[in-house]
Amino acid sequence: MESPEKIQQARETVEHHKAHMAELKSRVDAYKHERDEIIRQARAEESRLRSEIEPLDELLRKGRELSDDQRAFRRDLHARLSQAETKRAKAGNVGMGSHEATQVNEQYNRMLKELDDLEFAATPDDELRDEMDKANQQHDWATKELAHFEEYQETLEEKLVKARASVGEVGGWESDLADAKKAHDSLVGTAYIAQKKPDAKALAAAQNKVADAERDLAEAKDEVDAARAAIPALEGMIKDNRQYIETLTARLAAAAEGRAKATQRFARRLRDDLEAEYDEKRSEIEEGKVNHFRNWQHTESAEL
């Protein structure tokens, strides 16, 4: 465990480090601006030169012969264009421009990597533990929230399947009504051909079947209309929920990464503490050996 004095010293080092990095960042930005300005000016020069070259090239494409002055002027334009292209390419290839600018940029990147170690040293054990607990909690929340909306997605999809099935079932009710009417008409028609009245009991049964089929179809149509109206809404909800699940999945991945980082930082502190304790014990043992040897030498000298 780091002492409060060491923690404070580490924090002061971090602030000094950040101040130095801010200075370097300002210089890096200035160098980048200078490089970008060189490239911008070179491109503008290239564009201007090409606009002057183009009319002369157009004359050549048409088979026209240039005068001596025009040929000399065209050669000069191409030479200046080549210089501008070289200047732009050089600025782009070097990256930061001058050697000094490259060194400053490398120093800044190096200090950026060192900052993590410095900030770690400046973080007390309690904060590292709280950081790990918070990361675990965020991961648990993200896991539960994702599971909840995945379950909700399944519910929505089941409702959509049911709604589509309801729309498809109306054909069955229509077929049942058609069969009932056909049986009723057959009974009445057969009796008419035979110059008889249809059997009252059979007719009543046929009429009841038609009435039942009409009632069932009416009820089914109400449900079908409701299901048909619900389908677009369900499809929209499923789409929105799927997109949110993608967001939650990314959030869970970030939480897992944060938990891993916090756990590694806490484990690193434990390892550092164990190594420090081991080094301290080893130093004590070595010091004890040296003292023992000195005492032995002193005893031997006294006996002689």
XYZ file of C-alpha atoms in Angstrom, residues 17-275:
259
model
C 3.733 15.670 -16.509
C 0.409 16.953 -17.860
C 1.690 20.528 -17.943
C 4.732 19.434 -19.938
C 2.508 17.409 -22.265
C 0.250 20.431 -22.811
C 3.291 22.450 -23.859
C 4.421 19.699 -26.224
C 0.888 19.329 -27.607
C 0.831 23.034 -28.401
C 4.118 22.708 -30.286
C 2.895 19.580 -32.089
C -0.269 21.395 -33.182
C 1.801 24.338 -34.406
C 4.042 22.023 -36.450
C 1.001 20.250 -37.886
C -0.553 23.585 -38.817
C 2.684 24.624 -40.517
C 2.820 21.335 -42.440
C -0.840 21.569 -43.449
C -0.317 25.148 -44.610
C 2.630 24.063 -46.781
C 0.479 21.333 -48.338
C -2.439 23.739 -48.848
C -0.259 26.338 -50.562
C 1.391 23.677 -52.732
C -1.984 22.337 -53.843
C -3.191 25.848 -54.643
C -0.029 26.437 -56.684
C -0.514 23.120 -58.497
C -4.110 24.032 -59.343
C -3.100 27.457 -60.645
C -0.270 26.041 -62.771
C -2.479 23.309 -64.239
C -5.066 25.934 -65.196
C -2.334 27.758 -67.141
C -0.990 24.569 -68.717
C -4.403 23.284 -69.829
C -5.003 25.831 -72.675
C -1.574 25.037 -74.137
C -2.198 21.282 -73.861
C -5.588 21.763 -75.524
C -3.868 23.389 -78.512
C -1.546 20.376 -78.785
C -4.496 17.952 -78.581
C -6.087 19.810 -81.495
C -2.892 19.418 -83.539
C -1.891 23.044 -83.279
C 1.796 23.920 -83.169
C 3.034 26.100 -80.304
C 5.303 29.066 -80.816
C 8.785 29.093 -79.308
C 7.613 31.409 -76.532
C 4.613 29.169 -75.797
C 6.803 26.032 -75.653
C 9.275 27.763 -73.320
C 6.429 29.014 -71.145
C 4.887 25.510 -71.037
C 8.231 23.944 -70.008
C 8.584 26.544 -67.237
C 5.039 25.831 -66.007
C 5.698 22.067 -65.895
C 8.968 22.623 -64.011
C 7.211 24.783 -61.430
C 4.379 22.235 -61.204
C 6.908 19.478 -60.516
C 8.483 21.592 -57.760
C 5.082 22.218 -56.135
C 4.203 18.494 -56.271
C 7.568 17.572 -54.766
C 7.125 20.133 -51.987
C 3.664 18.806 -51.148
C 4.753 15.162 -51.284
C 7.768 15.860 -49.075
C 5.634 17.585 -46.447
C 3.132 14.716 -46.512
C 5.712 11.922 -46.449
C 7.733 13.393 -43.579
C 4.521 13.604 -41.606
C 5.404 16.257 -39.064
C 7.646 18.245 -41.344
C 11.029 19.017 -39.819
C 13.200 16.615 -37.829
C 12.630 18.733 -34.733
C 8.858 18.487 -35.186
C 9.077 14.706 -35.493
C 11.132 14.493 -32.296
C 8.624 16.659 -30.418
C 5.756 14.466 -31.621
C 7.582 11.278 -30.586
C 8.325 12.777 -27.176
C 4.659 13.682 -26.723
C 3.510 10.153 -27.637
C 6.086 8.670 -25.273
C 4.905 10.876 -22.409
C 1.306 9.961 -23.204
C 2.163 6.298 -22.583
C 4.033 7.187 -19.372
C 1.029 9.121 -18.049
C -0.929 5.914 -17.370
C 1.808 4.604 -15.064
C 2.048 7.948 -13.284
C -1.714 8.195 -12.767
C -1.734 4.613 -11.497
C 0.940 5.431 -8.931
C -1.087 8.485 -7.860
C -4.242 6.424 -7.203
C -4.750 5.193 -3.598
C -5.684 1.569 -2.914
C -9.213 2.535 -1.821
C -9.862 4.330 -5.103
C -8.612 1.335 -7.078
C -10.924 -0.932 -5.098
C -13.877 1.434 -5.588
C -13.033 1.641 -9.278
C -13.145 -2.154 -9.554
C -16.408 -2.405 -7.568
C -18.024 0.271 -9.729
C -16.854 -1.470 -12.920
C -18.294 -4.788 -11.694
C -21.585 -3.081 -10.860
C -21.802 -1.410 -14.266
C -21.094 -4.746 -15.947
C -23.834 -6.436 -13.914
C -26.318 -3.683 -14.796
C -25.425 -3.862 -18.475
C -25.805 -7.665 -18.442
C -29.226 -7.539 -16.770
C -30.493 -4.729 -19.000
C -29.429 -6.575 -22.148
C -31.080 -9.794 -20.936
C -34.301 -7.877 -20.178
C -34.565 -6.334 -23.641
C -33.599 -9.601 -25.362
C -36.488 -11.254 -23.514
C -38.735 -8.339 -24.500
C -37.647 -8.842 -28.119
C -38.730 -12.476 -27.977
C -42.130 -11.411 -26.590
C -42.629 -8.870 -29.383
C -41.660 -11.393 -32.057
C -44.074 -13.963 -30.603
C -46.871 -11.368 -30.718
C -46.016 -10.567 -34.330
C -46.147 -14.254 -35.282
C -49.526 -14.582 -33.544
C -50.900 -11.455 -35.264
C -49.826 -12.675 -38.695
C -51.323 -16.094 -37.968
C -54.623 -14.448 -36.964
C -54.743 -12.589 -40.265
C -54.165 -15.860 -42.087
C -56.848 -17.746 -40.141
C -59.760 -15.656 -41.446
C -59.800 -17.782 -44.580
C -60.686 -20.822 -42.477
C -63.698 -19.084 -40.924
C -64.901 -17.963 -44.349
C -64.570 -21.543 -45.605
C -66.607 -22.843 -42.645
C -69.385 -20.346 -43.394
C -69.384 -21.295 -47.066
C -69.670 -24.996 -46.144
C -72.545 -24.284 -43.720
C -74.424 -22.258 -46.354
C -73.797 -24.951 -48.955
C -75.227 -27.643 -46.650
C -78.239 -25.450 -45.869
C -78.900 -24.661 -49.529
C -78.492 -28.318 -50.458
C -81.090 -29.331 -47.876
C -83.579 -26.705 -49.067
C -82.893 -27.389 -52.747
C -83.278 -31.141 -52.410
C -86.647 -30.716 -50.663
C -87.820 -28.282 -53.355
C -86.949 -30.701 -56.139
C -88.861 -33.424 -54.320
C -91.861 -31.120 -53.932
C -91.511 -31.442 -50.176
C -90.737 -29.246 -47.261
C -87.287 -29.753 -45.732
C -87.158 -31.696 -42.510
C -87.773 -29.128 -39.782
C -85.187 -30.540 -37.418
C -82.518 -30.821 -40.117
C -83.354 -27.327 -41.406
C -83.101 -25.840 -37.923
C -79.726 -27.542 -37.437
C -78.489 -26.243 -40.809
C -79.679 -22.727 -40.023
C -77.974 -22.873 -36.613
C -74.719 -23.928 -38.265
C -74.943 -20.979 -40.670
C -75.664 -18.590 -37.789
C -72.799 -20.012 -35.730
C -70.418 -19.742 -38.700
C -71.510 -16.141 -39.352
C -70.989 -15.259 -35.675
C -67.573 -16.949 -35.601
C -66.542 -15.155 -38.789
C -67.670 -11.782 -37.396
C -65.700 -12.344 -34.199
C -62.700 -13.540 -36.196
C -62.847 -10.464 -38.420
C -62.775 -8.191 -35.372
C -59.674 -9.995 -34.139
C -58.148 -9.990 -37.634
C -58.718 -6.245 -38.015
C -57.054 -5.653 -34.650
C -54.164 -7.977 -35.546
C -53.730 -6.363 -38.967
C -53.585 -2.916 -37.327
C -51.077 -4.160 -34.739
C -48.615 -5.668 -37.240
C -46.965 -2.385 -38.404
C -46.714 -1.184 -34.799
C -45.137 -4.474 -33.709
C -42.695 -4.388 -36.619
C -41.649 -0.853 -35.650
C -41.244 -1.812 -31.997
C -39.169 -4.852 -32.961
C -36.917 -2.720 -35.172
C -36.427 -0.068 -32.476
C -35.822 -2.676 -29.801
C -33.312 -4.510 -32.010
C -31.373 -1.274 -32.496
C -31.421 -0.656 -28.753
C -30.163 -4.204 -28.174
C -27.219 -3.379 -30.452
C -26.539 -0.299 -28.302
C -26.783 -2.383 -25.128
C -24.469 -5.021 -26.608
C -21.859 -2.353 -27.315
C -22.410 -0.933 -23.823
C -21.906 -4.379 -22.296
C -18.688 -4.854 -24.282
C -17.435 -1.484 -23.012
C -18.428 -2.436 -19.460
C -16.583 -5.750 -19.792
C -13.508 -3.915 -21.040
C -13.772 -1.432 -18.165
C -14.164 -4.238 -15.642
C -11.139 -6.054 -17.033
C -9.059 -2.881 -16.901
C -10.139 -2.048 -13.333
C -9.453 -5.626 -12.213
C -6.031 -5.577 -13.850
C -5.191 -2.260 -12.172
C -6.199 -3.583 -8.746
C -4.303 -6.840 -9.335
C -1.291 -4.799 -10.416
C -1.379 -2.875 -7.135
C -1.594 -6.135 -5.161
C 1.320 -7.536 -7.139
C 3.356 -4.382 -6.585
C 2.608 -4.510 -2.853
C 3.642 -8.175 -2.664
C 6.832 -7.499 -4.596
